[in-house]
Amino acid sequence: MTAVTGPRAQDARYWLASHRGPILAAALFLAMFAVFVTEHPAGLSGNVVNTAANKGALLALVAVAQTIPVLTAGLDLSVGSVFVMTNCLASTVVTGTPREVGLGVALVVVVGVACGALNGLVVVVGRLQPIIATLATGAMYQGIALWLRPAPGGEIDEDFADFVTGSLGDVIPFSIVVLIAAVVVIWVPYRRSVLGRAAYAIGSSEQAAYMSGVPIARAKFLAYVLAGLFAALAGLLLTCVTYSGEANALLGGSYTLSSIAAVVVGGTSLYGGSGGAIGTIFGAFVLRTIGDLLFVFDIDPLSQPLFLGVVLLISVSLGSFRLLRVKKRLDLYR
Amino acid sequence: MTARVLAGRIDRALAAAIGCIVVLLVAGALYDRNFLSADYLLQQLQVASFLGIIATGVMLVVLLGHIDLSIPWVVTIGGMMSTAAAGHQGWAGALAIPFAIACGLGIGIANGIGVAYLRVPSMIFTLATNAIAQGLMVVHTSGFAPQDHATPAMHFLAVERSILGIPNAVWVWAAIGAATVVLLGRTRFGRRIYAIGNSERAVFLSRVNVRLVVVACFAISGACSAFAGVLLAGYSTKAYQAMGDPYLLPAIAAVVLGGTSILGGRGSYLGTIAGVVLVTLLQSILSIVQMPEAGRQVIYGAVVILMLLVYGRSAKVVS
C-alpha cells in the first residue's frame, strides 16, 4: 500500500478483494452462458433462457439454503431431503381454488421452516455436530417424503405452476424474479441484521464471538431455519417445473452434494465466516451451465457425468493457487 | 488386572453403544424368538462385516478430522473392476481382487493428494472424486448393469463358511480389524493419526511428514471401500450401478455412534465395531417388523439422533 493511493482507491481495492469469489463466479457464468447461447441452435430465445433459468434457480435456492449454515462453520446435509419432501407436500396441497393454492403455498413454506427449526434445535440445544445431526434428520425427512408420496404423482394448480415457471413479457423468467426477490427481501436484510452478522462472527471464531457477547444460540438457530425456508422454496419451484411430486432419494442426495459444490464455486469458505448468498447463486448457475455446454457441444451422453466430475474437480482445485502466496509453511496447517 | 485394563478401554460412548446393542437384541428377541438364534446372529455379523470394512477406512479419515464422501462409487468401482477382470481368462482373472483394491487405492491416493497437498477441504474434494468415479463407471458399463460375474475366490470370501461355521467375511473383517487395532495403538503411524486430528500444526512442528500420513489414511480408506465392493460383488455374484450408495451414511453413523469424534483426534476401534453392529442390528430389526420404508427411515434417523443426544454431545463453548 503506497502513500499515493487515496482512501477511495483503497476502498475499491478492499471491496474487490473481499468480493473476489462472487465476482469470479459471475464472470465465469457470463462467459460460459455466452458460449452456450452462441452455440445453441435456437440462439438467444426466450425459451432457451427460461429453461436455463428454471434449472439454475432450482439449484440456486437449495445452494443458498446450504450457504447460511456454512457461514456459521456448520453444514446442512438435509437440504436435499427438505427439498424433496416439500416437493411431495406441494404436489398434494397446492391445488384447488386460489385461496386453497395460497394456503397450500403457505403450508409448504411453514413445513420447510419447521424442518429447519428441528435441525436448529438439534444443533444448538442438542449440541450435536451439524454434519452428523443433519445427516440423521435428512433420513427422517426422506422417510416423511416417502410417506407423503409412496409413488410418483400428484398435481399442482396449473395456472400457478405456469405463472411461476413462465417469463414476464416472454423476456424475464419469473424464477429469476423469485430469486432476486428472495435475495432482496430475505438475504440482504438478514446479512445486515445483528443475527446475520453474528453468523459470520461465529464462522470466523465461535469463541471470540462468545466472548464478544454475540447471540450465538439464536444466530445458529436462525441459520438452520432460513436453510429450511430456502429449501422449501426450491421444493415449491420443483413442483411447478415437474407438475408432480416424487420421493426421489437420489435427487435429494445429488442436490445436497451439488449445493455444497455451488457454495464452494461461489466463493464461500467451507470453514465458515466468509462468502455469501450472491456468490452461491452464480456458483449454482455455473454448475448448471456446465451441463448445458456439454449438451450443445454434443458430448456423448455417457461421458457427460465424467466431464461434470472433472470440471468440478478442477474448479474446486483452482482455490489451491492461494497456496503459492503462503509465505510460512506453518500457515498451511490448521 | 485384566478387568481393570478392559475397564480402561471401555469409555462412555462404547458402553452406551453396547447398551443400545443389548436393548436391540432384547427387543428383537421379544418380537421373534428366532432373533437370538446363532444362525441369525451369524448372518447379521456377515452383513455387518461389509459395513465394518468400509467403516474401518472411514474411521481413519475421520480420526484425522477429515471425511471421505467418495465411498459410494469407490465401493462400486471395487465391485465392477473385480467382476470385469474376472471376465478375462488366465492371470487377469486370478488377479481380480488385487486389481480392484488397487483401483480403490488409486482413488484414495488422489483424495489424499487433493486434501494434503492442494489443501482443498476433504468434504468437497472427495465429493468431486466420487463424481469422477461415477463418470468412469458409467463410461465403462455404458450405463447398463455389467454382465460379468464374480470369481469363485470372491464368492469364497463373501459367502462361504470354512472355519468353525463362521462366515469367511467375518474372518476377513476380524483380520482387518486386528490390523487396525495394532496400527492405531502400537505404531508411530497410528499415534500420528490421533495427533493430527488434535492439532495438525503441532504435528508439523514436530517434524512429522503430515501430508504423507493424510495421503496414507485416504489411500487405506479407498482400498477398504474397494475391497468391500469386491466382497459385495461376491455376495450377490455380480456388480451393479450405485451398489455403494446405501453404505455412506451407515458407515459415518457407525463410526460416530462408536464414539469417534467427527472433529477428529478421538475414538477407538472397539467403538467402531460396536457402532457397525448397532447400525446393522437396527436396520435388520426395522426390516423384520415389516415397517414400511418410510417409517424405517424416520425411525432410523430419530434413533441415531437420540443415541447421539445420550452420549455424543460436544462441549459447551464457555470461553
PDB file of C-alpha atoms in Angstrom, chain A residues 75 77 122 124-129 131-133 135-144 146-147 206-207 210-211 216 249-250 256-258 260-262 264 270-271 301-306 308-310 312-313 316-317 319-320 322-323 328-334, chain B residues 64-67 69 117-125 127-132 134-136 138-139 142-143 196 199-202 204-205 210-211 245 249 252-253 256 262-263 293-295 297-302 304-305 308-309 312-319:
ATOM      1  CA  LEU A  75     -23.360 -27.680   7.333  1.00  0.00           C
ATOM      2  CA  LEU A  77     -26.853 -32.219   4.752  1.00  0.00           C
ATOM      3  CA  VAL A 122     -30.707 -30.487  17.415  1.00  0.00           C
ATOM      4  CA  VAL A 124     -27.988 -25.653  19.142  1.00  0.00           C
ATOM      5  CA  VAL A 125     -29.782 -27.242  22.105  1.00  0.00           C
ATOM      6  CA  GLY A 126     -28.678 -30.819  21.438  1.00  0.00           C
ATOM      7  CA  ARG A 127     -25.082 -29.666  20.753  1.00  0.00           C
ATOM      8  CA  LEU A 128     -24.606 -32.361  18.083  1.00  0.00           C
ATOM      9  CA  GLN A 129     -22.164 -31.845  15.224  1.00  0.00           C
ATOM     10  CA  ILE A 131     -22.793 -32.780   9.741  1.00  0.00           C
ATOM     11  CA  ILE A 132     -23.994 -35.901  11.560  1.00  0.00           C
ATOM     12  CA  ALA A 133     -27.162 -34.351  13.007  1.00  0.00           C
ATOM     13  CA  LEU A 135     -27.459 -36.481   8.082  1.00  0.00           C
ATOM     14  CA  ALA A 136     -29.870 -38.145  10.523  1.00  0.00           C
ATOM     15  CA  THR A 137     -32.677 -35.579  10.233  1.00  0.00           C
ATOM     16  CA  GLY A 138     -32.257 -35.784   6.449  1.00  0.00           C
ATOM     17  CA  ALA A 139     -33.045 -39.516   6.633  1.00  0.00           C
ATOM     18  CA  MET A 140     -36.177 -38.642   8.623  1.00  0.00           C
ATOM     19  CA  TYR A 141     -37.366 -36.029   6.104  1.00  0.00           C
ATOM     20  CA  GLN A 142     -36.745 -38.511   3.284  1.00  0.00           C
ATOM     21  CA  GLY A 143     -38.926 -41.005   5.158  1.00  0.00           C
ATOM     22  CA  ILE A 144     -41.706 -38.415   5.549  1.00  0.00           C
ATOM     23  CA  LEU A 146     -41.965 -41.386   1.079  1.00  0.00           C
ATOM     24  CA  TRP A 147     -44.928 -41.432   3.457  1.00  0.00           C
ATOM     25  CA  GLU A 206     -17.051 -19.073  17.808  1.00  0.00           C
ATOM     26  CA  GLN A 207     -15.035 -18.454  20.968  1.00  0.00           C
ATOM     27  CA  TYR A 210     -18.952 -15.786  22.510  1.00  0.00           C
ATOM     28  CA  MET A 211     -16.564 -13.513  24.396  1.00  0.00           C
ATOM     29  CA  ILE A 216     -24.618 -17.495  19.316  1.00  0.00           C
ATOM     30  CA  ALA A 249     -33.818 -40.042  -2.600  1.00  0.00           C
ATOM     31  CA  LEU A 250     -31.201 -39.916  -5.362  1.00  0.00           C
ATOM     32  CA  THR A 256     -27.357 -31.739  -1.379  1.00  0.00           C
ATOM     33  CA  LEU A 257     -23.972 -32.535  -2.881  1.00  0.00           C
ATOM     34  CA  SER A 258     -24.346 -30.049  -5.753  1.00  0.00           C
ATOM     35  CA  ILE A 260     -22.040 -27.810  -1.415  1.00  0.00           C
ATOM     36  CA  ALA A 261     -20.211 -27.577  -4.738  1.00  0.00           C
ATOM     37  CA  ALA A 262     -22.147 -24.408  -5.661  1.00  0.00           C
ATOM     38  CA  VAL A 264     -17.585 -23.518  -2.867  1.00  0.00           C
ATOM     39  CA  LEU A 270     -16.487 -24.253   3.991  1.00  0.00           C
ATOM     40  CA  TYR A 271     -14.642 -23.292   7.183  1.00  0.00           C
ATOM     41  CA  PRO A 301     -24.233 -38.534 -23.049  1.00  0.00           C
ATOM     42  CA  LEU A 302     -22.427 -41.496 -21.497  1.00  0.00           C
ATOM     43  CA  SER A 303     -19.298 -39.488 -20.828  1.00  0.00           C
ATOM     44  CA  GLN A 304     -21.155 -36.413 -19.524  1.00  0.00           C
ATOM     45  CA  PRO A 305     -21.041 -37.475 -15.847  1.00  0.00           C
ATOM     46  CA  LEU A 306     -17.276 -37.945 -16.211  1.00  0.00           C
ATOM     47  CA  LEU A 308     -19.004 -32.949 -14.946  1.00  0.00           C
ATOM     48  CA  GLY A 309     -16.816 -34.643 -12.348  1.00  0.00           C
ATOM     49  CA  VAL A 310     -13.577 -33.490 -13.971  1.00  0.00           C
ATOM     50  CA  LEU A 312     -15.969 -29.984 -10.629  1.00  0.00           C
ATOM     51  CA  LEU A 313     -12.569 -31.319  -9.518  1.00  0.00           C
ATOM     52  CA  VAL A 316     -12.503 -26.803  -6.573  1.00  0.00           C
ATOM     53  CA  SER A 317      -8.758 -27.248  -7.052  1.00  0.00           C
ATOM     54  CA  GLY A 319      -8.552 -22.379  -4.975  1.00  0.00           C
ATOM     55  CA  SER A 320      -5.170 -24.018  -4.360  1.00  0.00           C
ATOM     56  CA  ARG A 322      -3.660 -19.275  -2.879  1.00  0.00           C
ATOM     57  CA  LEU A 323      -1.054 -21.739  -1.568  1.00  0.00           C
ATOM     58  CA  LYS A 328       5.219 -19.518   6.116  1.00  0.00           C
ATOM     59  CA  ARG A 329       4.741 -23.254   5.674  1.00  0.00           C
ATOM     60  CA  LEU A 330       3.213 -23.442   9.151  1.00  0.00           C
ATOM     61  CA  ASP A 331       0.259 -21.385   7.874  1.00  0.00           C
ATOM     62  CA  LEU A 332      -0.707 -24.316   5.638  1.00  0.00           C
ATOM     63  CA  TYR A 333      -1.715 -26.340   8.669  1.00  0.00           C
ATOM     64  CA  ARG A 334      -4.678 -25.931  10.960  1.00  0.00           C
TER      65      ARG A 334
ATOM     66  CA  LEU B  64      -7.685 -37.053  11.065  1.00  0.00           C
ATOM     67  CA  GLY B  65     -10.595 -34.591  11.207  1.00  0.00           C
ATOM     68  CA  HIS B  66     -11.456 -35.182   7.562  1.00  0.00           C
ATOM     69  CA  ILE B  67     -14.265 -37.026   5.830  1.00  0.00           C
ATOM     70  CA  LEU B  69     -17.559 -38.808   0.685  1.00  0.00           C
ATOM     71  CA  TYR B 117      -1.094 -31.059  -0.902  1.00  0.00           C
ATOM     72  CA  LEU B 118      -3.754 -28.925  -2.628  1.00  0.00           C
ATOM     73  CA  ARG B 119      -5.403 -28.167   0.764  1.00  0.00           C
ATOM     74  CA  VAL B 120      -8.912 -28.485  -0.696  1.00  0.00           C
ATOM     75  CA  PRO B 121     -11.452 -29.225   2.089  1.00  0.00           C
ATOM     76  CA  SER B 122     -11.846 -33.003   2.162  1.00  0.00           C
ATOM     77  CA  MET B 123     -15.633 -32.799   2.000  1.00  0.00           C
ATOM     78  CA  ILE B 124     -15.617 -31.112  -1.407  1.00  0.00           C
ATOM     79  CA  PHE B 125     -12.576 -32.868  -2.896  1.00  0.00           C
ATOM     80  CA  LEU B 127     -17.227 -35.275  -3.492  1.00  0.00           C
ATOM     81  CA  ALA B 128     -15.551 -34.421  -6.798  1.00  0.00           C
ATOM     82  CA  THR B 129     -13.586 -37.684  -6.973  1.00  0.00           C
ATOM     83  CA  ASN B 130     -16.848 -39.516  -6.240  1.00  0.00           C
ATOM     84  CA  ALA B 131     -18.391 -37.772  -9.269  1.00  0.00           C
ATOM     85  CA  ILE B 132     -15.388 -38.764 -11.397  1.00  0.00           C
ATOM     86  CA  GLN B 134     -19.235 -42.407 -11.104  1.00  0.00           C
ATOM     87  CA  GLY B 135     -18.445 -40.935 -14.526  1.00  0.00           C
ATOM     88  CA  LEU B 136     -15.745 -43.537 -15.149  1.00  0.00           C
ATOM     89  CA  VAL B 138     -20.893 -45.023 -16.456  1.00  0.00           C
ATOM     90  CA  VAL B 139     -18.441 -44.908 -19.379  1.00  0.00           C
ATOM     91  CA  SER B 142     -22.294 -47.779 -20.987  1.00  0.00           C
ATOM     92  CA  GLY B 143     -24.872 -47.144 -18.281  1.00  0.00           C
ATOM     93  CA  ILE B 196      -3.029 -34.789  13.508  1.00  0.00           C
ATOM     94  CA  SER B 199      -3.508 -30.372  16.172  1.00  0.00           C
ATOM     95  CA  GLU B 200      -2.096 -30.584  12.678  1.00  0.00           C
ATOM     96  CA  ARG B 201       0.196 -27.607  13.332  1.00  0.00           C
ATOM     97  CA  ALA B 202       1.749 -29.175  16.394  1.00  0.00           C
ATOM     98  CA  PHE B 204       4.001 -30.348  11.615  1.00  0.00           C
ATOM     99  CA  LEU B 205       6.211 -28.503  14.114  1.00  0.00           C
ATOM    100  CA  VAL B 210       1.872 -34.632   7.985  1.00  0.00           C
ATOM    101  CA  ARG B 211       0.947 -34.846   4.320  1.00  0.00           C
ATOM    102  CA  ASP B 245     -24.906 -45.754  -2.290  1.00  0.00           C
ATOM    103  CA  LEU B 249     -24.467 -42.771   5.715  1.00  0.00           C
ATOM    104  CA  ILE B 252     -20.369 -42.491   9.011  1.00  0.00           C
ATOM    105  CA  ALA B 253     -23.183 -43.134  11.503  1.00  0.00           C
ATOM    106  CA  VAL B 256     -19.766 -41.625  15.109  1.00  0.00           C
ATOM    107  CA  ILE B 262     -16.335 -36.228  13.862  1.00  0.00           C
ATOM    108  CA  LEU B 263     -13.827 -33.421  14.514  1.00  0.00           C
ATOM    109  CA  GLU B 293     -39.630 -47.929   4.052  1.00  0.00           C
ATOM    110  CA  ALA B 294     -40.994 -44.509   5.083  1.00  0.00           C
ATOM    111  CA  GLY B 295     -41.289 -45.371   8.766  1.00  0.00           C
ATOM    112  CA  GLN B 297     -36.139 -44.054   7.561  1.00  0.00           C
ATOM    113  CA  VAL B 298     -37.852 -41.844  10.144  1.00  0.00           C
ATOM    114  CA  ILE B 299     -37.092 -44.251  12.996  1.00  0.00           C
ATOM    115  CA  TYR B 300     -33.520 -44.783  11.783  1.00  0.00           C
ATOM    116  CA  GLY B 301     -32.861 -41.033  11.766  1.00  0.00           C
ATOM    117  CA  ALA B 302     -34.603 -40.492  15.097  1.00  0.00           C
ATOM    118  CA  VAL B 304     -29.357 -42.040  15.572  1.00  0.00           C
ATOM    119  CA  ILE B 305     -30.159 -38.574  16.932  1.00  0.00           C
ATOM    120  CA  LEU B 308     -26.072 -39.147  19.949  1.00  0.00           C
ATOM    121  CA  LEU B 309     -28.047 -36.956  22.369  1.00  0.00           C
ATOM    122  CA  GLY B 312     -22.374 -37.732  21.502  1.00  0.00           C
ATOM    123  CA  ARG B 313     -22.815 -34.130  22.590  1.00  0.00           C
ATOM    124  CA  SER B 314     -19.972 -31.678  22.191  1.00  0.00           C
ATOM    125  CA  ALA B 315     -18.757 -29.424  24.962  1.00  0.00           C
ATOM    126  CA  LYS B 316     -20.418 -26.098  25.560  1.00  0.00           C
ATOM    127  CA  VAL B 317     -18.475 -23.020  24.475  1.00  0.00           C
ATOM    128  CA  VAL B 318     -17.561 -21.228  27.666  1.00  0.00           C
ATOM    129  CA  SER B 319     -14.540 -19.156  26.780  1.00  0.00           C
TER     130      SER B 319
END
